[in-house]
Structures are given as C-alpha cells and as structure tokens.
Short mmCIF file of C-alpha atoms and ligand atoms in Angstrom, two decimals:
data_model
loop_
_atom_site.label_atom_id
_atom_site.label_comp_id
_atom_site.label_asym_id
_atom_site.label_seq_id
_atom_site.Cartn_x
_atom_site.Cartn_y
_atom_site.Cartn_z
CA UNK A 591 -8.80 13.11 -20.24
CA UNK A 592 -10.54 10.86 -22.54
CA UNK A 593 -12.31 8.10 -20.45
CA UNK A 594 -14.11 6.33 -23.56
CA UNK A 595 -13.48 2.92 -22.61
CA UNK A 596 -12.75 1.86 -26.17
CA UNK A 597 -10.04 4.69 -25.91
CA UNK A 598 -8.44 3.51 -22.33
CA UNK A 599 -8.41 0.05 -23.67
CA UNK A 600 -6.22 0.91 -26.70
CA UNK A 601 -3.70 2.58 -24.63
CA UNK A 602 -3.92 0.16 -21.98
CA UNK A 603 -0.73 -2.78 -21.90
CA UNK A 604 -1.86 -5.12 -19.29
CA UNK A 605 -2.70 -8.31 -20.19
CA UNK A 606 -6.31 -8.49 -20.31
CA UNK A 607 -9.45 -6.36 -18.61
CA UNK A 608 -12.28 -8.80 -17.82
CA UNK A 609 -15.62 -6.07 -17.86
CA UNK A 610 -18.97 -6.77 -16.56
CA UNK A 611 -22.19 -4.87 -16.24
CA UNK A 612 -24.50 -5.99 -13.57
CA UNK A 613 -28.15 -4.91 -14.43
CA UNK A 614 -29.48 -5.49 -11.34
CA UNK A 615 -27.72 -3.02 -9.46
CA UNK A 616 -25.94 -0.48 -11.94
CA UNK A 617 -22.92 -1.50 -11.48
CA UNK A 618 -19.21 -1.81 -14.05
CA UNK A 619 -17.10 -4.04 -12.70
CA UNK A 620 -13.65 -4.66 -13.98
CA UNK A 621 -11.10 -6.87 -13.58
CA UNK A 622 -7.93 -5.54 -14.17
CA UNK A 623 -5.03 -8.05 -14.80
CA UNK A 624 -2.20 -6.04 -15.71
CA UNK A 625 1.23 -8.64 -15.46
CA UNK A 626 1.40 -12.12 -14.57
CA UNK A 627 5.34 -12.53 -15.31
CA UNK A 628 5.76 -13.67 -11.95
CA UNK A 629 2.13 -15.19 -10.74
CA UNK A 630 -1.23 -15.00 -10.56
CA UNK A 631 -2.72 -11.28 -10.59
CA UNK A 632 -3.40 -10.19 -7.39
CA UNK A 633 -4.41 -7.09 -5.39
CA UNK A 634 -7.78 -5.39 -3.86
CA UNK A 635 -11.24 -4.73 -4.75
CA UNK A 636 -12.34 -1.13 -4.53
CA UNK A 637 -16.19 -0.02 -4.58
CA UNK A 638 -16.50 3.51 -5.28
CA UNK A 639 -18.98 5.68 -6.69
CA UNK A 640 -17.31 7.55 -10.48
CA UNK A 641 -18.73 10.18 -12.36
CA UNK A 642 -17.89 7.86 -15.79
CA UNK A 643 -17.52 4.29 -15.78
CA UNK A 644 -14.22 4.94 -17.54
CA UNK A 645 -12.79 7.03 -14.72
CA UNK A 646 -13.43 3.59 -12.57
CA UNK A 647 -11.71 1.18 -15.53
CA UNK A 648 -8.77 4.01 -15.22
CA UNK A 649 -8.02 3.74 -11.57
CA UNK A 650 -8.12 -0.03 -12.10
CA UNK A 651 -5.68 -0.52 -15.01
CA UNK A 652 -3.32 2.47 -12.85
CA UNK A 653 -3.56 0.22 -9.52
CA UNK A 654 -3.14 -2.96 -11.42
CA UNK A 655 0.23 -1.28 -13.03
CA UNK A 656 0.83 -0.09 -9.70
CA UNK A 657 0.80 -4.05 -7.67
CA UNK A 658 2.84 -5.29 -10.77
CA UNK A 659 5.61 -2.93 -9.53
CA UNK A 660 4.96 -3.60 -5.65
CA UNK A 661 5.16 -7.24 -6.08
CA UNK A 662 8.02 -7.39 -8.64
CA UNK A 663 10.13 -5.09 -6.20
CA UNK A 664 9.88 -7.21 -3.23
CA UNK A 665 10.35 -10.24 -5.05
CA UNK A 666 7.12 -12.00 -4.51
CA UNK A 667 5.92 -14.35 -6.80
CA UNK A 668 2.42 -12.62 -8.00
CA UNK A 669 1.38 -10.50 -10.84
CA UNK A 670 -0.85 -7.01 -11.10
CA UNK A 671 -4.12 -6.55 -10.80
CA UNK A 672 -6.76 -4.61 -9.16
CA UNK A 673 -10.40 -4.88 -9.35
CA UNK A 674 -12.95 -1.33 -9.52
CA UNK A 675 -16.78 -2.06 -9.01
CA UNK A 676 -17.98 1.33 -10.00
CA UNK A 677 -21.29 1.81 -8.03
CA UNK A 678 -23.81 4.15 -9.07
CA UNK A 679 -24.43 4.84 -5.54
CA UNK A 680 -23.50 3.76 -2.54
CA UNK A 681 -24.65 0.04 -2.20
CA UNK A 682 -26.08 -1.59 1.21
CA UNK A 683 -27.85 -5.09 2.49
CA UNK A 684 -28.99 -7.72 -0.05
CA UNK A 685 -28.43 -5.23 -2.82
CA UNK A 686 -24.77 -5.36 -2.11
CA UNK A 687 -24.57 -8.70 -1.20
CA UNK A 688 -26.05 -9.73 -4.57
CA UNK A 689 -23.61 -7.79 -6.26
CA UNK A 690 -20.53 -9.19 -4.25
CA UNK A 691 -22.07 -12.37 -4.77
CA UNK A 692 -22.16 -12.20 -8.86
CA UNK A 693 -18.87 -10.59 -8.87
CA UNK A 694 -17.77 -13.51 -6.97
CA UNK A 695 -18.42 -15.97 -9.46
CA UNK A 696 -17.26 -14.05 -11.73
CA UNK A 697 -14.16 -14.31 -9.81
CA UNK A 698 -14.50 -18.46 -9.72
CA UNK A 699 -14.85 -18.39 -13.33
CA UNK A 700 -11.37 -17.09 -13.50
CA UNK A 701 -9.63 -20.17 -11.86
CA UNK A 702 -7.61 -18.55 -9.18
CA UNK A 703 -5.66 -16.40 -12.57
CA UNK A 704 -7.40 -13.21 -10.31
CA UNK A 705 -7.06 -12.93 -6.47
CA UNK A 706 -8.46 -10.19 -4.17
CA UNK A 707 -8.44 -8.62 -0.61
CA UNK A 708 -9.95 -5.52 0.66
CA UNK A 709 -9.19 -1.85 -0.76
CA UNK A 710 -10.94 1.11 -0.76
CA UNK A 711 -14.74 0.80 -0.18
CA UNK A 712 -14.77 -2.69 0.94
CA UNK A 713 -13.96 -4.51 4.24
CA UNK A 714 -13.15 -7.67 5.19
CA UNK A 715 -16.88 -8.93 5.87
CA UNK A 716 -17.38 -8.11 1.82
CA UNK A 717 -14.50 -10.58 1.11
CA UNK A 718 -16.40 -12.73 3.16
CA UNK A 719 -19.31 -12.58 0.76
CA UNK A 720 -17.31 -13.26 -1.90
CA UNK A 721 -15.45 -16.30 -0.60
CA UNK A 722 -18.96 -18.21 -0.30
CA UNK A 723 -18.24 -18.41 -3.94
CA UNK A 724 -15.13 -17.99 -4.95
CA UNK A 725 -12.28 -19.68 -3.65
CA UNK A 726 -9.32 -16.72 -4.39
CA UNK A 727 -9.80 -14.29 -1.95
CA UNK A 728 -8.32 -12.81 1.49
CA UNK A 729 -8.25 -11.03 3.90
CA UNK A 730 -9.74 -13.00 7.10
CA UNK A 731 -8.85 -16.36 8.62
CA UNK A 732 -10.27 -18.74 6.37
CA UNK A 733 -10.87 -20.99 9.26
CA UNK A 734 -12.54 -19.10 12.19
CA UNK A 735 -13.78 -16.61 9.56
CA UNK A 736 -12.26 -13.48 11.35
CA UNK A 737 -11.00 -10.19 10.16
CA UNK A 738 -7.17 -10.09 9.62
CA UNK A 739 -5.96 -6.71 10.59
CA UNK A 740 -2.93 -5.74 8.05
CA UNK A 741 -1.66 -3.07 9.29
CA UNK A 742 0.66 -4.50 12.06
CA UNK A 743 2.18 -6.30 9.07
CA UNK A 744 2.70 -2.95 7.34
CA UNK A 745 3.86 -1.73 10.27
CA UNK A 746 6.43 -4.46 10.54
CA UNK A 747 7.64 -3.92 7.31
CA UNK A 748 8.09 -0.21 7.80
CA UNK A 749 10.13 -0.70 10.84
CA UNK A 750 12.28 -3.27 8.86
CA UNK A 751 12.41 -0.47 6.06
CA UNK A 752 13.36 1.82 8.24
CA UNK A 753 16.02 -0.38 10.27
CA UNK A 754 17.68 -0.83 6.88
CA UNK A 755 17.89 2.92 5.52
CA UNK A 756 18.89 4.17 9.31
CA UNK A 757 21.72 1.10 8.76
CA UNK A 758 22.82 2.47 5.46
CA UNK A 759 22.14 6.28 5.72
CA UNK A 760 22.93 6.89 9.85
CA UNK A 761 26.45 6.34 11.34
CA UNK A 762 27.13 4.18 14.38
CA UNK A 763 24.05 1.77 15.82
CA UNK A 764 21.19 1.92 13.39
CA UNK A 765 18.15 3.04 15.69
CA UNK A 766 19.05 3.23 19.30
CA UNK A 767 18.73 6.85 20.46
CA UNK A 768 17.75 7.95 16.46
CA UNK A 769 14.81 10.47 16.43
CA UNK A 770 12.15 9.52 14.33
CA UNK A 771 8.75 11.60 13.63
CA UNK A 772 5.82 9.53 13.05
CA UNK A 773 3.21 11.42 10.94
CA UNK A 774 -0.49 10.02 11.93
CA UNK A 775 -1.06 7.18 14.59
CA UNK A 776 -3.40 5.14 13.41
CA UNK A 777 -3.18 1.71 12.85
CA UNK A 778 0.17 1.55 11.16
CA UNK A 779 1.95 4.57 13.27
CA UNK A 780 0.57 3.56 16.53
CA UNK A 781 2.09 -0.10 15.47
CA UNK A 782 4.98 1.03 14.16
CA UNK A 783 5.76 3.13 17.12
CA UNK A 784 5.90 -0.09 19.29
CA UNK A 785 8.57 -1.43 16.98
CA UNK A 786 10.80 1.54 16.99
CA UNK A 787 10.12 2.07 21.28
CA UNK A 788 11.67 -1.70 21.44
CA UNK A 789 14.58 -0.70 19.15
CA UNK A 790 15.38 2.13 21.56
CA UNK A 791 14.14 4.85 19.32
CA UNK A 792 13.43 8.33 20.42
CA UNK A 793 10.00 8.84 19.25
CA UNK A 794 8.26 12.40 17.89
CA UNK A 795 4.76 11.65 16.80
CA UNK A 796 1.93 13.79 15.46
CA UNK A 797 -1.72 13.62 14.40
CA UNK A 798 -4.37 15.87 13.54
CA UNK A 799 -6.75 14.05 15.97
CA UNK A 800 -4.78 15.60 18.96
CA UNK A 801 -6.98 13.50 21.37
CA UNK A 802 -5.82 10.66 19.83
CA UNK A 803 -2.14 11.92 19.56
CA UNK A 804 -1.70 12.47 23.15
CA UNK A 805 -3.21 9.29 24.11
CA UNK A 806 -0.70 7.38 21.82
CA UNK A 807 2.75 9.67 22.74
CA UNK A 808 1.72 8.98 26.54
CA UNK A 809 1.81 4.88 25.84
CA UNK A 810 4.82 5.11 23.75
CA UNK A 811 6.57 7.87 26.38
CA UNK A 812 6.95 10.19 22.60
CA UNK A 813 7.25 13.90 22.15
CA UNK A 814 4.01 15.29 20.64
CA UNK A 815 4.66 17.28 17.50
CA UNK A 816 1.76 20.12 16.63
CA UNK A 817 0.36 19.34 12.89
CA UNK A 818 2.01 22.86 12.41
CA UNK A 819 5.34 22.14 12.95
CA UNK A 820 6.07 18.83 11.40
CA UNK A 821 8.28 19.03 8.39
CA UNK A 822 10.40 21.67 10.29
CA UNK A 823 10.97 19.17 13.22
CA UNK A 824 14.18 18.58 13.41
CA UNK A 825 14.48 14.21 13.49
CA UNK A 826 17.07 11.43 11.81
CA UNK A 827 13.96 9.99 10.28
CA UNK A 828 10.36 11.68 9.10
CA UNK A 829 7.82 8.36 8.98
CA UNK A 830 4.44 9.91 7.02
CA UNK A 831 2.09 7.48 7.93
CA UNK A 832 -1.37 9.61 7.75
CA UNK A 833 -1.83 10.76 4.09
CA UNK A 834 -0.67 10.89 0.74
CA UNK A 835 1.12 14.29 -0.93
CA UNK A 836 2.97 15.31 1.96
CA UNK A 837 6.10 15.83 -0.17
CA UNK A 838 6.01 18.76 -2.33
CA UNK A 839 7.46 21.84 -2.92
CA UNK A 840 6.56 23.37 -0.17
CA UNK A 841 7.35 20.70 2.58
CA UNK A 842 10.31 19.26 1.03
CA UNK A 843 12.16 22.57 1.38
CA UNK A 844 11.19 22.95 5.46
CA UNK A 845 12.52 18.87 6.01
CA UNK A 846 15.28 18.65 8.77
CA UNK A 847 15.82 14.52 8.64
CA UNK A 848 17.85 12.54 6.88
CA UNK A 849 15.70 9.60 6.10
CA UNK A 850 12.34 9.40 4.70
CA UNK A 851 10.42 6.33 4.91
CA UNK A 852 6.22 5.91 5.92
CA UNK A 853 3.76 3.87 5.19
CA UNK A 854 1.22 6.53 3.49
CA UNK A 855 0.09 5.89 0.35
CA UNK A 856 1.55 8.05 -2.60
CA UNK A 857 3.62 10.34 -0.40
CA UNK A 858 5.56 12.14 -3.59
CA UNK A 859 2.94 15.02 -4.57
CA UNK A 860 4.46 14.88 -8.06
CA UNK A 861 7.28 12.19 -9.76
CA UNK A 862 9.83 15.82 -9.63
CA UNK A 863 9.46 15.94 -5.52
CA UNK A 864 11.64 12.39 -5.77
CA UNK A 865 14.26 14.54 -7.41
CA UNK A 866 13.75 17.48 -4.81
CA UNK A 867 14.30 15.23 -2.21
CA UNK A 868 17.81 14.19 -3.46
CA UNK A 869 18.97 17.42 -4.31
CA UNK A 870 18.30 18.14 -0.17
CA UNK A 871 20.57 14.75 0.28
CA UNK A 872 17.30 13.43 2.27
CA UNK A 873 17.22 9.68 1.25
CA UNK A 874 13.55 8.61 0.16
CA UNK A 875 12.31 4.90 0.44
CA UNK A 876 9.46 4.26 -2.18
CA UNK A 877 6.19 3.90 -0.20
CA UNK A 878 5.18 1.03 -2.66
CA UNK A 879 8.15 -0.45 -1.50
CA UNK A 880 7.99 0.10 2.39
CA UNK A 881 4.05 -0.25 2.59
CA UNK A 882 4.14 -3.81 0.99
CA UNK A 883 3.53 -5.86 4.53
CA UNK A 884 -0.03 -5.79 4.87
CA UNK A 885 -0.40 -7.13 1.05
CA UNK A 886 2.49 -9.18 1.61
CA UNK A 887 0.95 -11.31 4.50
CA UNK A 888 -2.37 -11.62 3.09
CA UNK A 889 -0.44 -13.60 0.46
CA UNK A 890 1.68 -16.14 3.01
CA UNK A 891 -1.87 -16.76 4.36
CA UNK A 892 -3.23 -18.10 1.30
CA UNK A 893 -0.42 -21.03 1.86
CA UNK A 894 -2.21 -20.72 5.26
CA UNK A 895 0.76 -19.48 7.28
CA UNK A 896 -1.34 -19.66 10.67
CA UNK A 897 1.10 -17.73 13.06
CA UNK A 898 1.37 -14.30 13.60
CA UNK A 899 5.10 -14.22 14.84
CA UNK A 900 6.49 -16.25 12.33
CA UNK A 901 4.03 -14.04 9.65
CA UNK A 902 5.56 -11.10 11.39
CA UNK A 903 9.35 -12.06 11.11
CA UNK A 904 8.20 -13.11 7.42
CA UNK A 905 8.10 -9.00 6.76
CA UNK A 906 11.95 -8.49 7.54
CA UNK A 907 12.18 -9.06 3.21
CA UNK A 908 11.47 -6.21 2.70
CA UNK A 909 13.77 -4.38 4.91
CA UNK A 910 16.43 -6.75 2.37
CA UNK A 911 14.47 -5.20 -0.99
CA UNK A 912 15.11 -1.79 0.87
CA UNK A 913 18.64 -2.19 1.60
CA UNK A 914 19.41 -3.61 -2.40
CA UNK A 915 17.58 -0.52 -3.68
CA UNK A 916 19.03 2.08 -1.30
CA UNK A 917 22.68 0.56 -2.05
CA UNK A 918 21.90 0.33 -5.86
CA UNK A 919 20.37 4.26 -5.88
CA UNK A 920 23.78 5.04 -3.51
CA UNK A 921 26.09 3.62 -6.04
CA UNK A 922 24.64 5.46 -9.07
CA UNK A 923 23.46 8.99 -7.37
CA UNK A 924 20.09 8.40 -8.36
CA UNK A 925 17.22 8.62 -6.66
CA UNK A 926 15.63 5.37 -4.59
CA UNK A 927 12.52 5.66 -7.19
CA UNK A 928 14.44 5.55 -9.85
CA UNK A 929 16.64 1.96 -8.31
CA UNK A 930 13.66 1.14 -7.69
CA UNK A 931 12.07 1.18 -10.60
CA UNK A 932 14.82 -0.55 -12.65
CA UNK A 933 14.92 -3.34 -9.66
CA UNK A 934 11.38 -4.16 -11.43
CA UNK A 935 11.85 -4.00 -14.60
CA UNK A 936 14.72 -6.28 -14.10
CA UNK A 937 12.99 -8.87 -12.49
CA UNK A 938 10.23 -8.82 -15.27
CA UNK A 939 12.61 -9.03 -17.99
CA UNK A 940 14.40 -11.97 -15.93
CA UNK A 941 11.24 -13.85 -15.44
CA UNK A 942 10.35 -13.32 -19.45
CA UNK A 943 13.32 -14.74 -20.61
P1 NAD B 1938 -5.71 5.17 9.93
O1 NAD B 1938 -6.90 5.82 9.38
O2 NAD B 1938 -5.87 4.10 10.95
O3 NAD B 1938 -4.72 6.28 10.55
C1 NAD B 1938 -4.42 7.49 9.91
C2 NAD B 1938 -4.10 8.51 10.99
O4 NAD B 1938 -3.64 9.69 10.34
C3 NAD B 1938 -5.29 8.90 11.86
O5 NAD B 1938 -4.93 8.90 13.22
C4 NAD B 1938 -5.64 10.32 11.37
O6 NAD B 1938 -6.18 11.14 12.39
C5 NAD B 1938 -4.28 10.82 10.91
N1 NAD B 1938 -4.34 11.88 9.92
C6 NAD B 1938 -5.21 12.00 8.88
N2 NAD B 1938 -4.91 13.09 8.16
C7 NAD B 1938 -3.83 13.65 8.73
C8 NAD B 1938 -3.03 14.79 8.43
N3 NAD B 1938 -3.31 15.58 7.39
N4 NAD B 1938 -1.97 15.07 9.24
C9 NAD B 1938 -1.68 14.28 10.30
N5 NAD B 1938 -2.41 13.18 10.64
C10 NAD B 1938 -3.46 12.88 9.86
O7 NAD B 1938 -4.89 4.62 8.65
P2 NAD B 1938 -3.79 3.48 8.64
O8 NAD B 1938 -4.41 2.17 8.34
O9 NAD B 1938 -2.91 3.65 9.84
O10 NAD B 1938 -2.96 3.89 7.33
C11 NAD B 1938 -2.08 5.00 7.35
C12 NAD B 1938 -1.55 5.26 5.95
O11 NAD B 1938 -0.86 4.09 5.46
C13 NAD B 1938 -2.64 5.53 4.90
O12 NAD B 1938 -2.14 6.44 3.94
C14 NAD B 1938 -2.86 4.19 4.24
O13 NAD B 1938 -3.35 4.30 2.93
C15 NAD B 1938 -1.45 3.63 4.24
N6 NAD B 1938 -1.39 2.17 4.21
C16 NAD B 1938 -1.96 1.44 5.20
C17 NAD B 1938 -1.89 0.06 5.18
C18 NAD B 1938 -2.50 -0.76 6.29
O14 NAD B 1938 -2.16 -1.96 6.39
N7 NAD B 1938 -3.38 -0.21 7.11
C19 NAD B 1938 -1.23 -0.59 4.13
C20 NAD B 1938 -0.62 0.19 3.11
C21 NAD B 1938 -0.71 1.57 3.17
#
C-alpha cells in the first residue's frame, strides 16, 4: 500500500482534505470532507497513534466515504466526513488540551462546513475542549455540559432494525416469543436487550466477560450462551453487538437464524461473506445501516432536541430505511448490501440533480 500522501490524495474523490501539522505536539491532523450532497460533513474525531501519517489520512478519507453512505441511507440531511489526529504518541494534560484546542479553531475556521463528535481515541470531555472554541461539535448537553451516552440510541435503532426484518423475514407477530442471540452486552446489547424483553422476546445472550454475562441474562431473565457455542445456537435472530468480523467463512457456515442484524461495527469479515450469507437464505441488515442511532441523535441535538423519549422514538427511521432496503434486496434476490448500496447512490444522484 502506498501511503505517500501526494499518492492517497490523487486517488482520493471526496471533496476536499483540510491537513494540518501541529509543531508543538507532533501531530497530522486531517479533515476529511468526503460528500456534502446532502449537508454539512459530519462524523467523529479519532486520535490514534499510525506508523505513517498517510496510514492516518487513509482511515480518514475511508471513514469519511464510509458516513457519506450511513447518512445518505437513512435519509439524513448531512454529508461525509471524518477527522484523524495522528498522534505520535499517546497525548495527555495541557499537551492534549493544546492540541484539541488548535484543532478546534481550526474547526471554527471552517464555518460549521465540518462537524464532529467522539470516535475512537477521544471522549466526550475532548469534545468539550473543543467546543470552547468551536461552535460545531457534539456529543454532550450543550447546556449542563454533560456526557451524552449514544448507545441507548443505537440500541433503539437496532431494536427498530430488528422489529422491521423479524416483520418482513418471520411469519405471524414480529417479535413476541422470537429467539434472538445477543452477541456482547455492553452498552448497546445490555440496552438493546431491554427493548426486545418489552417486545416479548425470548432472549439468548453471550459475552466473553462471563461475569458480566451472567449479571446481565439474570436482569433480563435470558439464556446464557458460552462464547463457544454462539453461531451454532440455534435463534430467529443472531444480534452481534461485541466486535467486528464475526461473519466469515467459518461462522457463516455454523449460523442457525434467520435474521442477522447487530450493532458491531464492520461485522462482514470480507464484502464475499454478504454473498455467503444469502446463499444460506440468512437475511443480513447492513451494520452501517442498523448502527446509525447513536450518530443519528447526536445530530437532532444540534437542533437541541432536549428530550430523551421523543429523541428515542426519533430512531424508529431507521427501522423504515431497514424495511425499504430489505423489501428492495427481496424483490431483486440481491443481497441487503447491495439495496443498500444503490438506496445511496440514489439519493446522491437525486440530491445532484
Ligand atoms: P462495549 O465495549 O460497551 O461492549 C462490548 C461488549 O462485547 C463487552 O461486554 C465485551 O466484553 C464484549 N466482547 C468483546 N469482545 C467479544 C467477543 N469476541 N465475543 C463476545 N463478546 C465480546 O461496546 P458498545 O458501546 O456496547 O458497542 C458494541 C459494538 O457496537 C461495538 O462494535 C461498537 O463499535 C458498535 N457501535 C456502538 C455504538 C454505540 O453507540 N456505543 C454505535 C455504533 C456502533
């Protein structure tokens, strides 16, 4: 892989990298604005230590591509970006704060054309930071100043996701009575496992913090599943909500549901496992697509949607994106990723014309 950055910004067909070294600390940092068809760019900051600074410029044009699709497919009106500050080494105290700080105006400079949240490497008291500058940034309540937890919003919109393939895929009432494995209760499969419990779901969950596990399958009265046995598990729906890669060759051929939809990122080990997966006649939701709730509150808040139930209910859209692409991927015999991805690109080319 060439990661020249002359090179990556030949190939590259987003709409414009804004790059930035900051002496003081080491650091690249680039702003990746990749589509703004449908609005302003917007999607997370990620801090992370690279071997090159073009391996950092890489991930950011990929996961600025990548929230150009996510917000295209659920119909929200915001273009791709993604922002990479590619630390030398890990970065603590004033050092960091100066850094946030300068990459904050940096931010301002851009007239709300860039907007940002947490990703990888940074938390909600670095947005913080950067919001004593810059005025385009979430991720906490801009009032009181507190963290905003998204992943009961993901979790929301998984449960819609799922609600909508069960509807489409399962005969007779969608969930009530349904078996569905959740795959790593954290903070999105704990949550999610609330929603499904209310819909009358029979719940399977597993974890490879077994502690943990047990804990959560005792408050959600839910079968615990040993990390060993989970893709043979026989369920209606398989929920992988712990890590990314769990679908490939090797699992795919083991599955025993009918449904798969989680919130993990990048669940498809390679684009061929999508195909695998329809072969088996197990019906795949695109995490991009299912996992959109957390990004998709953070932007109602900007319009400062203040309550939580109503911001909650606000995540049912995406069950509706779910249901269009799973009837659209029905009617052709393609796969979801593949509805999916035309749902996008026909949206784009709507908005350009
Ligand atoms: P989390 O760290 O709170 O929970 C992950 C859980 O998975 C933990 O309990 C962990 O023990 C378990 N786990 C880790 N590796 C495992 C393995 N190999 N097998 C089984 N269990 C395993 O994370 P989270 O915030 O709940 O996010 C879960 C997934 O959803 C992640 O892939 C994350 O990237 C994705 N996601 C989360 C959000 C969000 O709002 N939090 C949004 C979009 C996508």
């Amino acid at each position: 892989m060439n990661y020249d950055l002359q090179a990556l910004m030949e190939r590259w067909d987003g709409l414009a990298v804004v790059c930035r070294y900051d002496h003081p600390t080491q650091t690249w940092v680039f702003i990746c604005m990749h589509d703004n068809t449908l609005g302003p760019c917007m999607g997370g900051t990620r801090i992370k230590v690279y071997s090159k600074p073009g391996e950092g410029l890489l991930d950011a044009m990929r996961l600025a591509e990548g929230m150009t699709n996510k917000w295209a497919a659920i119909d929200v009106a915001a273009g791709g970006g993604k922002a990479v500050l590619a630390v030398e080494r890990p970065l603590e105290g004033e050092e960091r704060r100066g850094l946030l700080l300068r990459y904050g105006r940096l931010i301002q400079t851009l007239g709300g054309g860039f907007r940002t949240g947490e990703d990888m490497g940074t938390s909600s008291e670095d947005m913080q930071v950067i919001a004593e500058v810059a005025d385009y940034v979430h991720g906490f309540h801009p009032e009181e100043g507190t963290k905003i937890d998204p992943s009961p919003f993901t979790a929301r919109a998984v449960f819609a996701g799922i609600q909508s393939a069960a509807a489409q895929v399962l005969e007779g009432e969608p969930l009530r009575g349904r078996t569905v494995l959740i795959q790593g209760v954290g903070s999105v499969g704990a949550n999610l496992g609330l929603f499904l419990k209310e819909a009358g779901a029979e719940l399977l969950v597993s974890d490879i913090d077994e502690p943990r596990c047990r804990r959560v399958a005792d408050q959600l009265e839910a079968k615990f599943v040993p990390d060993s046995e989970v893709y043979a598990t026989p369920c209606d729906v398989y929920a992988p909500c712990a890590v990314g890669a769990t679908l490939n060759p090797e699992t795919i051929p083991q599955l025993q549901c009918r449904i798969v939809a989680g919130s993990a990122n990048n669940q498809l080990a390679t684009p061929a496992d999508a195909m695998r997966l329809l072969e088996r006649g197990i019906v795949y939701v695109p995490d991009y697509i299912i996992n959109a709730g957390g990004a998709l509150a953070f932007s109602f808040l900007d319009k400062k949607f203040g309550n939580t139930d109503d911001l909650l209910e606000k995540m049912d859209v995406i069950g509706v994106s779910v249901t269009e692409i799973l009837q659209e991927a029905a009617s052709k015999s393609e796969s979801p990723v593949v509805a999916a991805q035309h749902r996008v690109d026909r949206t784009l080319a709507k908005a350009r014309t």
